[in-house]
Tab-separated table of C-alpha atoms in Angstrom:
chain	number	residue	atom	x	y	z
S	1	MET	CA	92.769	102.096	91.676
S	2	SER	CA	89.567	103.472	90.196
S	3	GLN	CA	86.574	104.692	92.167
S	4	PHE	CA	84.547	101.760	90.807
S	5	GLU	CA	87.108	99.331	92.209
S	6	ALA	CA	87.187	101.063	95.586
S	7	VAL	CA	83.387	100.958	95.955
S	8	LEU	CA	83.281	97.352	94.726
S	9	LEU	CA	85.930	96.170	97.207
S	10	LEU	CA	84.319	97.991	100.083
S	11	GLY	CA	80.845	96.704	99.170
S	12	MET	CA	81.917	93.096	98.683
S	13	GLY	CA	83.970	93.207	101.872
S	14	VAL	CA	81.147	94.643	103.990
S	15	ILE	CA	78.497	92.261	102.587
S	16	THR	CA	80.665	89.176	103.050
S	17	PHE	CA	81.729	90.135	106.552
S	18	ALA	CA	78.141	90.967	107.560
S	19	ILE	CA	76.961	87.529	106.422
S	20	ARG	CA	79.735	85.784	108.351
S	21	TYR	CA	79.643	87.919	111.482
S	22	THR	CA	75.966	88.679	112.222
S	23	LEU	CA	75.217	85.377	113.945
S	24	PHE	CA	78.472	85.397	115.894
S	25	ALA	CA	77.697	88.921	117.102
S	26	VAL	CA	74.141	88.350	118.273
S	27	GLY	CA	75.034	84.869	119.494
S	28	HIS	CA	72.380	82.881	121.304
S	29	ARG	CA	69.871	85.744	121.358
S	30	VAL	CA	68.662	84.809	117.895
S	31	ARG	CA	66.438	81.877	117.008
S	32	PHE	CA	65.629	80.972	113.441
S	33	SER	CA	62.187	79.806	112.469
S	34	PRO	CA	62.238	76.084	111.624
S	35	LEU	CA	61.651	76.872	107.943
S	36	VAL	CA	64.649	79.230	107.729
S	37	GLN	CA	66.808	76.733	109.607
S	38	GLN	CA	65.741	73.961	107.273
S	39	ALA	CA	66.326	76.123	104.178
S	40	LEU	CA	69.782	77.234	105.339
S	41	GLY	CA	70.793	73.589	105.534
S	42	TYR	CA	70.353	73.258	101.775
S	43	VAL	CA	72.173	76.482	100.822
S	44	PRO	CA	75.743	75.138	100.572
S	45	VAL	CA	74.780	72.106	98.488
S	46	ALA	CA	72.534	74.175	96.190
S	47	VAL	CA	75.007	77.044	95.660
S	48	LEU	CA	78.119	74.913	95.260
S	49	THR	CA	76.371	72.474	92.890
S	50	ALA	CA	75.026	75.382	90.839
S	51	ILE	CA	78.636	76.593	90.480
S	52	ILE	CA	80.137	73.171	89.736
S	53	VAL	CA	77.668	71.754	87.181
S	54	PRO	CA	77.953	74.470	84.489
S	55	ALA	CA	81.753	74.609	85.006
S	56	VAL	CA	81.921	70.880	84.265
S	57	VAL	CA	79.418	70.303	81.456
S	58	MET	CA	79.966	73.565	79.611
S	59	PRO	CA	83.473	74.743	80.385
S	60	ASP	CA	83.496	77.223	77.488
S	61	GLY	CA	80.327	78.827	78.870
S	62	ASN	CA	78.477	78.510	75.550
S	63	SER	CA	77.313	74.986	74.820
S	64	LEU	CA	76.926	71.601	76.470
S	65	GLN	CA	79.956	69.347	76.000
S	66	LEU	CA	78.853	65.903	77.114
S	67	THR	CA	81.762	64.148	75.411
S	68	LEU	CA	84.980	62.459	76.448
S	69	ASP	CA	87.075	65.298	74.995
S	70	ASN	CA	85.782	67.441	77.826
S	71	ALA	CA	88.441	67.017	80.512
S	72	TYR	CA	86.339	69.030	83.006
S	73	LEU	CA	83.533	66.485	82.678
S	74	VAL	CA	85.871	63.507	83.019
S	75	GLY	CA	87.660	65.102	86.001
S	76	GLY	CA	84.333	66.087	87.580
S	77	VAL	CA	82.898	62.570	87.312
S	78	VAL	CA	86.112	61.145	88.778
S	79	ALA	CA	85.886	63.666	91.639
S	80	VAL	CA	82.293	62.591	92.401
S	81	LEU	CA	83.278	58.907	92.374
S	82	ILE	CA	86.344	59.360	94.579
S	83	ALA	CA	84.397	61.559	97.006
S	84	ALA	CA	81.464	59.131	97.168
S	85	PHE	CA	83.607	56.073	97.809
S	86	SER	CA	86.426	57.487	99.926
S	87	ARG	CA	84.783	60.535	101.602
S	88	ASN	CA	88.367	61.781	101.728
S	89	LEU	CA	88.763	65.375	100.602
S	90	LEU	CA	92.504	65.302	99.995
S	91	LEU	CA	92.200	62.175	97.858
S	92	THR	CA	89.295	63.723	95.926
S	93	ILE	CA	91.196	66.928	95.169
S	94	PHE	CA	94.492	65.244	94.319
S	95	GLY	CA	93.001	62.336	92.383
S	96	SER	CA	90.632	64.355	90.240
S	97	ILE	CA	93.168	67.113	89.464
S	98	LEU	CA	95.643	64.430	88.429
S	99	VAL	CA	93.078	62.735	86.155
S	100	PHE	CA	92.054	66.123	84.744
S	101	PHE	CA	95.593	67.088	83.741
S	102	LEU	CA	96.493	63.620	82.477
S	103	TRP	CA	93.320	63.624	80.373
S	104	ARG	CA	94.107	67.041	78.927
S	105	TRP	CA	97.668	65.988	78.232
S	106	TRP	CA	96.481	62.777	76.547
S	107	LEU	CA	93.912	64.709	74.472
S	108	ALA	CA	96.560	67.204	73.367
S	109	GLY	CA	99.027	64.433	72.456
D	1	MET	CA	105.182	74.352	123.359
D	2	SER	CA	102.041	75.722	124.977
D	3	ALA	CA	98.639	74.134	124.419
D	4	LYS	CA	97.541	77.235	122.479
D	5	THR	CA	100.452	77.134	120.048
D	6	ASN	CA	99.949	73.428	119.673
D	7	ALA	CA	96.258	73.875	118.830
D	8	LEU	CA	97.134	76.682	116.381
D	9	LEU	CA	99.627	74.459	114.556
D	10	CYS	CA	97.233	71.495	114.512
D	11	GLY	CA	94.558	73.698	112.946
D	12	ALA	CA	97.002	74.792	110.258
D	13	ARG	CA	98.211	71.209	109.695
D	14	ASP	CA	94.674	69.816	109.311
D	15	THR	CA	93.962	72.544	106.746
D	16	VAL	CA	96.782	71.424	104.427
D	17	PRO	CA	94.457	69.317	102.204
D	18	MET	CA	92.306	72.418	101.693
D	19	LEU	CA	95.364	74.495	100.810
D	20	ILE	CA	96.156	72.061	98.016
D	21	GLY	CA	92.746	72.712	96.467
D	22	ALA	CA	92.850	76.449	97.156
D	23	THR	CA	96.340	77.069	95.747
D	24	PRO	CA	95.617	76.669	92.022
D	25	PHE	CA	92.246	78.324	92.636
D	26	GLY	CA	93.976	81.380	94.153
D	27	VAL	CA	96.581	81.524	91.403
D	28	ILE	CA	93.958	81.349	88.682
D	29	PHE	CA	91.881	83.990	90.465
D	30	GLY	CA	94.864	86.363	90.374
D	31	THR	CA	95.490	85.555	86.723
D	32	LEU	CA	91.878	85.993	85.646
D	33	ALA	CA	91.417	89.156	87.702
D	34	VAL	CA	94.207	91.043	85.929
D	35	ALA	CA	93.079	89.586	82.584
D	36	SER	CA	89.540	90.890	83.272
D	37	GLY	CA	90.868	94.408	83.756
D	38	LEU	CA	90.995	94.621	87.544
D	39	SER	CA	94.103	96.566	88.612
D	40	LEU	CA	96.874	94.802	90.527
D	41	PRO	CA	96.209	96.640	93.830
D	42	ALA	CA	92.461	95.973	93.542
D	43	THR	CA	93.111	92.279	92.852
D	44	LEU	CA	95.291	91.934	95.948
D	45	LEU	CA	92.945	93.994	98.097
D	46	MET	CA	89.986	91.877	97.023
D	47	SER	CA	91.714	88.777	98.366
D	48	ALA	CA	92.755	90.626	101.520
D	49	LEU	CA	89.405	92.312	102.287
D	50	VAL	CA	86.743	89.995	100.856
D	51	PHE	CA	88.460	86.610	101.203
D	52	ALA	CA	85.736	84.535	99.535
D	53	GLY	CA	87.073	82.511	96.619
D	54	SER	CA	83.946	81.603	94.694
D	55	ALA	CA	82.441	85.097	95.058
D	56	GLN	CA	85.723	86.665	93.918
D	57	PHE	CA	85.885	84.309	90.956
D	58	ILE	CA	82.348	85.085	89.881
D	59	ALA	CA	82.847	88.825	90.461
D	60	VAL	CA	85.829	88.803	88.131
D	61	SER	CA	83.892	87.038	85.373
D	62	LEU	CA	81.060	89.550	85.851
D	63	ILE	CA	83.525	92.458	85.593
D	64	ALA	CA	84.850	90.963	82.353
D	65	SER	CA	81.285	90.885	80.985
D	66	GLY	CA	80.773	94.539	81.951
D	67	ALA	CA	78.328	94.095	84.850
D	68	GLY	CA	77.469	97.043	87.094
D	69	LEU	CA	77.973	97.481	90.830
D	70	VAL	CA	74.455	96.487	91.878
D	71	VAL	CA	74.660	93.158	90.053
D	72	LEU	CA	78.132	92.486	91.455
D	73	LEU	CA	77.084	93.184	95.026
D	74	LEU	CA	73.836	91.226	94.768
D	75	THR	CA	75.716	88.225	93.371
D	76	THR	CA	78.258	88.482	96.188
D	77	PHE	CA	75.394	88.363	98.662
D	78	ILE	CA	73.750	85.291	97.127
D	79	VAL	CA	76.969	83.364	96.579
D	80	ASN	CA	78.182	84.054	100.116
D	81	LEU	CA	74.865	83.468	101.854
D	82	ARG	CA	75.954	79.902	102.608
D	83	HIS	CA	78.410	81.353	105.125
D	84	ALA	CA	75.440	82.309	107.309
D	85	LEU	CA	74.834	78.586	107.674
D	86	TYR	CA	78.437	78.023	108.673
D	87	SER	CA	78.303	80.730	111.323
D	88	ALA	CA	74.935	79.352	112.494
D	89	SER	CA	76.521	75.937	113.037
D	90	LEU	CA	79.562	77.372	114.791
D	91	MET	CA	77.904	80.118	116.845
D	92	SER	CA	77.209	77.983	119.905
D	93	HIS	CA	80.891	76.987	119.976
D	94	VAL	CA	82.173	80.577	119.887
D	95	SER	CA	79.490	82.221	122.043
D	96	HIS	CA	81.834	82.238	125.083
D	97	LEU	CA	84.498	84.243	123.222
D	98	SER	CA	84.957	88.025	123.283
D	99	GLN	CA	84.270	90.172	120.199
D	100	ARG	CA	88.041	90.475	119.805
D	101	TRP	CA	87.985	86.801	118.850
D	102	LYS	CA	84.610	86.658	117.130
D	103	ILE	CA	85.360	89.443	114.632
D	104	PRO	CA	88.485	87.874	113.074
D	105	LEU	CA	87.094	84.332	113.283
D	106	ALA	CA	83.965	85.473	111.419
D	107	PHE	CA	85.974	87.434	108.859
D	108	TRP	CA	88.093	84.362	108.095
D	109	LEU	CA	85.210	81.852	107.912
D	110	THR	CA	85.477	80.018	104.573
D	111	ASP	CA	84.087	76.762	103.163
D	112	GLU	CA	87.426	75.105	103.750
D	113	SER	CA	88.054	76.252	107.325
D	114	PHE	CA	84.457	75.481	108.218
D	115	ALA	CA	84.816	71.913	106.982
D	116	VAL	CA	87.989	71.437	109.058
D	117	VAL	CA	86.943	73.336	112.182
D	118	GLN	CA	83.450	71.902	112.507
D	119	ARG	CA	84.826	68.373	112.638
D	120	HIS	CA	87.172	69.511	115.409
D	121	TYR	CA	84.402	71.117	117.480
D	122	LEU	CA	82.388	67.900	117.294
D	123	ASP	CA	85.215	65.922	118.933
D	124	PRO	CA	84.252	65.790	122.631
D	125	GLN	CA	87.691	64.593	123.766
D	126	ILE	CA	89.390	67.908	123.009
D	127	PRO	CA	88.962	70.673	125.613
D	128	LEU	CA	86.907	73.674	124.453
D	129	GLU	CA	89.538	76.185	125.706
D	130	SER	CA	91.966	75.333	122.922
D	131	LYS	CA	89.489	74.917	120.080
D	132	HIS	CA	89.371	78.562	118.996
D	133	TRP	CA	93.169	78.486	118.660
D	134	TYR	CA	92.762	75.548	116.301
D	135	TYR	CA	90.111	77.539	114.369
D	136	LEU	CA	92.517	80.503	114.210
D	137	GLY	CA	95.324	78.259	112.934
D	138	SER	CA	93.130	76.947	110.150
D	139	CYS	CA	92.085	80.488	109.189
D	140	LEU	CA	95.617	81.882	109.190
D	141	ALA	CA	96.805	79.052	106.956
D	142	MET	CA	93.966	79.646	104.476
D	143	TYR	CA	94.282	83.435	104.539
D	144	SER	CA	98.044	83.676	104.073
D	145	ASN	CA	97.958	81.007	101.366
D	146	TRP	CA	95.082	82.752	99.575
D	147	PHE	CA	96.833	86.106	99.582
D	148	LEU	CA	100.163	84.684	98.393
D	149	CYS	CA	98.478	82.671	95.637
D	150	THR	CA	96.596	85.746	94.461
D	151	LEU	CA	99.865	87.675	94.343
D	152	VAL	CA	101.606	84.904	92.375
D	153	GLY	CA	98.637	84.614	89.996
D	154	ALA	CA	98.379	88.352	89.405
D	155	LEU	CA	102.124	88.652	88.693
D	156	LEU	CA	102.083	85.566	86.449
D	157	GLY	CA	98.970	86.855	84.708
D	158	ASN	CA	100.784	90.072	83.892
D	159	ALA	CA	103.797	88.145	82.607
D	160	LEU	CA	102.030	85.258	80.810
D	161	PRO	CA	98.702	86.380	79.386
D	162	GLY	CA	97.948	82.835	78.063
D	163	MET	CA	97.812	81.238	81.515
D	164	ALA	CA	94.062	81.693	81.893
D	165	GLY	CA	93.650	78.843	79.391
D	166	TRP	CA	95.626	76.217	81.314
D	167	GLY	CA	92.623	74.757	83.099
D	168	LEU	CA	93.739	75.640	86.615
D	169	ASP	CA	90.135	76.548	87.373
D	170	PHE	CA	89.418	72.821	87.621
D	171	ALA	CA	90.815	73.037	91.161
D	172	MET	CA	87.640	74.873	92.186
D	173	VAL	CA	85.499	72.044	90.787
D	174	ALA	CA	87.622	69.442	92.580
D	175	THR	CA	87.447	71.220	95.943
D	176	PHE	CA	83.729	71.992	95.826
D	177	THR	CA	82.894	68.457	94.682
D	178	GLY	CA	84.885	67.092	97.594
D	179	ILE	CA	82.867	69.318	99.948
D	180	VAL	CA	79.416	68.675	98.407
D	181	VAL	CA	79.383	64.914	97.750
D	182	PRO	CA	79.759	63.816	101.389
D	183	LEU	CA	76.813	66.114	102.250
D	184	LEU	CA	74.470	64.215	99.893
D	185	ARG	CA	73.448	61.705	102.516
D	186	THR	CA	69.662	62.127	102.364
D	187	ARG	CA	67.278	62.048	99.410
D	188	PRO	CA	66.101	65.675	99.860
D	189	MET	CA	69.754	66.776	99.867
D	190	LEU	CA	70.409	64.819	96.682
D	191	LEU	CA	67.289	66.307	95.099
D	192	ALA	CA	68.413	69.827	96.072
D	193	ALA	CA	71.720	69.211	94.295
D	194	VAL	CA	70.110	67.745	91.158
D	195	VAL	CA	67.571	70.574	90.868
D	196	ALA	CA	70.205	73.272	91.509
D	197	GLY	CA	72.512	71.733	88.906
D	198	LEU	CA	69.815	71.408	86.248
D	199	VAL	CA	68.421	74.904	86.787
D	200	ALA	CA	71.951	76.318	86.704
D	201	LEU	CA	72.373	74.802	83.226
D	202	VAL	CA	68.967	75.727	81.828
D	203	ALA	CA	69.145	79.270	83.201
D	204	TYR	CA	72.839	79.778	82.423
D	205	ASP	CA	72.174	82.343	79.699
D	206	LEU	CA	70.200	84.688	81.949
D	207	PRO	CA	72.026	87.996	82.334
D	208	TRP	CA	74.196	88.881	85.338
D	209	LYS	CA	74.569	85.328	86.646
D	210	LEU	CA	70.903	85.409	87.661
D	211	GLY	CA	70.851	81.731	86.685
D	212	LEU	CA	73.051	80.970	89.678
D	213	MET	CA	70.657	82.707	92.066
D	214	LEU	CA	67.633	81.040	90.501
D	215	ALA	CA	69.360	77.645	90.700
D	216	ALA	CA	70.234	78.147	94.362
D	217	LEU	CA	66.671	79.207	95.141
D	218	CYS	CA	65.132	76.241	93.271
D	219	GLY	CA	67.569	73.776	94.840
D	220	VAL	CA	66.847	74.992	98.370
D	221	SER	CA	63.067	74.974	97.760
D	222	ALA	CA	63.199	71.454	96.294
D	223	GLY	CA	65.149	70.199	99.306
D	224	VAL	CA	62.807	71.814	101.835
D	225	LEU	CA	59.653	70.571	100.048
D	226	ALA	CA	61.019	67.034	99.712
D	227	GLU	CA	61.957	66.970	103.382
D	228	ARG	CA	58.484	68.164	104.432
D	229	TRP	CA	56.736	65.667	102.168
D	230	SER	CA	58.805	62.741	103.361
D	231	ALA	CA	58.220	63.800	106.970
D	232	ALA	CA	54.457	64.051	106.310
D	233	ALA	CA	54.474	60.664	104.542
D	234	SER	CA	56.239	58.956	107.442
D	235	VAL	CA	53.763	60.530	109.902
D	236	ARG	CA	50.882	59.095	107.823
D	237	GLU	CA	52.544	55.698	107.765
D	238	VAL	CA	52.963	55.651	111.520
D	239	GLY	CA	49.318	56.772	111.823
D	240	ASN	CA	48.096	53.903	109.593
D	241	GLU	CA	50.109	51.322	111.498
D	242	SER	CA	48.637	52.353	114.804
D	243	VAL	CA	45.057	51.962	113.484
């Protein structure tokens, strides 16, 4: 393992743990300002959506592919629909992965 | 079977849906990591020590594009910042525990376990004394699965260099969509998602995944502003009615 890798692992590990642990450690002694509390509420939706959207509409990382030959787009739309109507995570994951692979298989055939 | 063991097993059982999403994600992480030039021990250690799927995924793609340490660590911080929200929501439930419990429970806090465990803490019919065992069960299931999947992916990646093109990374999209969509219950939340998604696309070509950070920042700001405006508007409405 190179020195770069060692520093990277240690750094990523410490940063991630610090984010997860700080509030558990200080417990009830900390109070967020209302603005910070409000902003934190939007972080998961903003970060996860910012990861999902490019992965779905430009899976090659270069150009927009808003067409039906893009299985990521088709699978992503199906995932949104299943999640919106069922609110069932297992069904969303299973259903959309199944559609994704069937679509790819159909496109290849 | 004691109540603790029972709670531990229930936590693991309720996490099974999450494992299904995380399994291909972990395998593809292992595959991509070795393909991006990360050594096998470093790949395994990253899953063991960092244990944050999306950050690991993004780190590996940054390594492949030749990014430096500062960029990698800053991206890790931004991508994982959402975990501060998870620990903020759970902290009142774990405040009675000793540090011996809090340290591992914090280390193992992921999107998936949070989604499962938070629902459990909100159920008032279950006694609080067993709930951290349930939390631990969920974490252990996620952690062991994540490590094993990374190992399988890294070994497969060494053996079958073409596997990175199979589309297994769609599992990440499926899991995150399943987590995000049920959260879009208010208009500001929906706006935050739309703005974050659009900015992520427009700013995609910025170096070092800065587009992701910018998108997160814009999405959060849009949500907060929309919430404040709608609150102010409803205050005005109430004011007008009372006149």
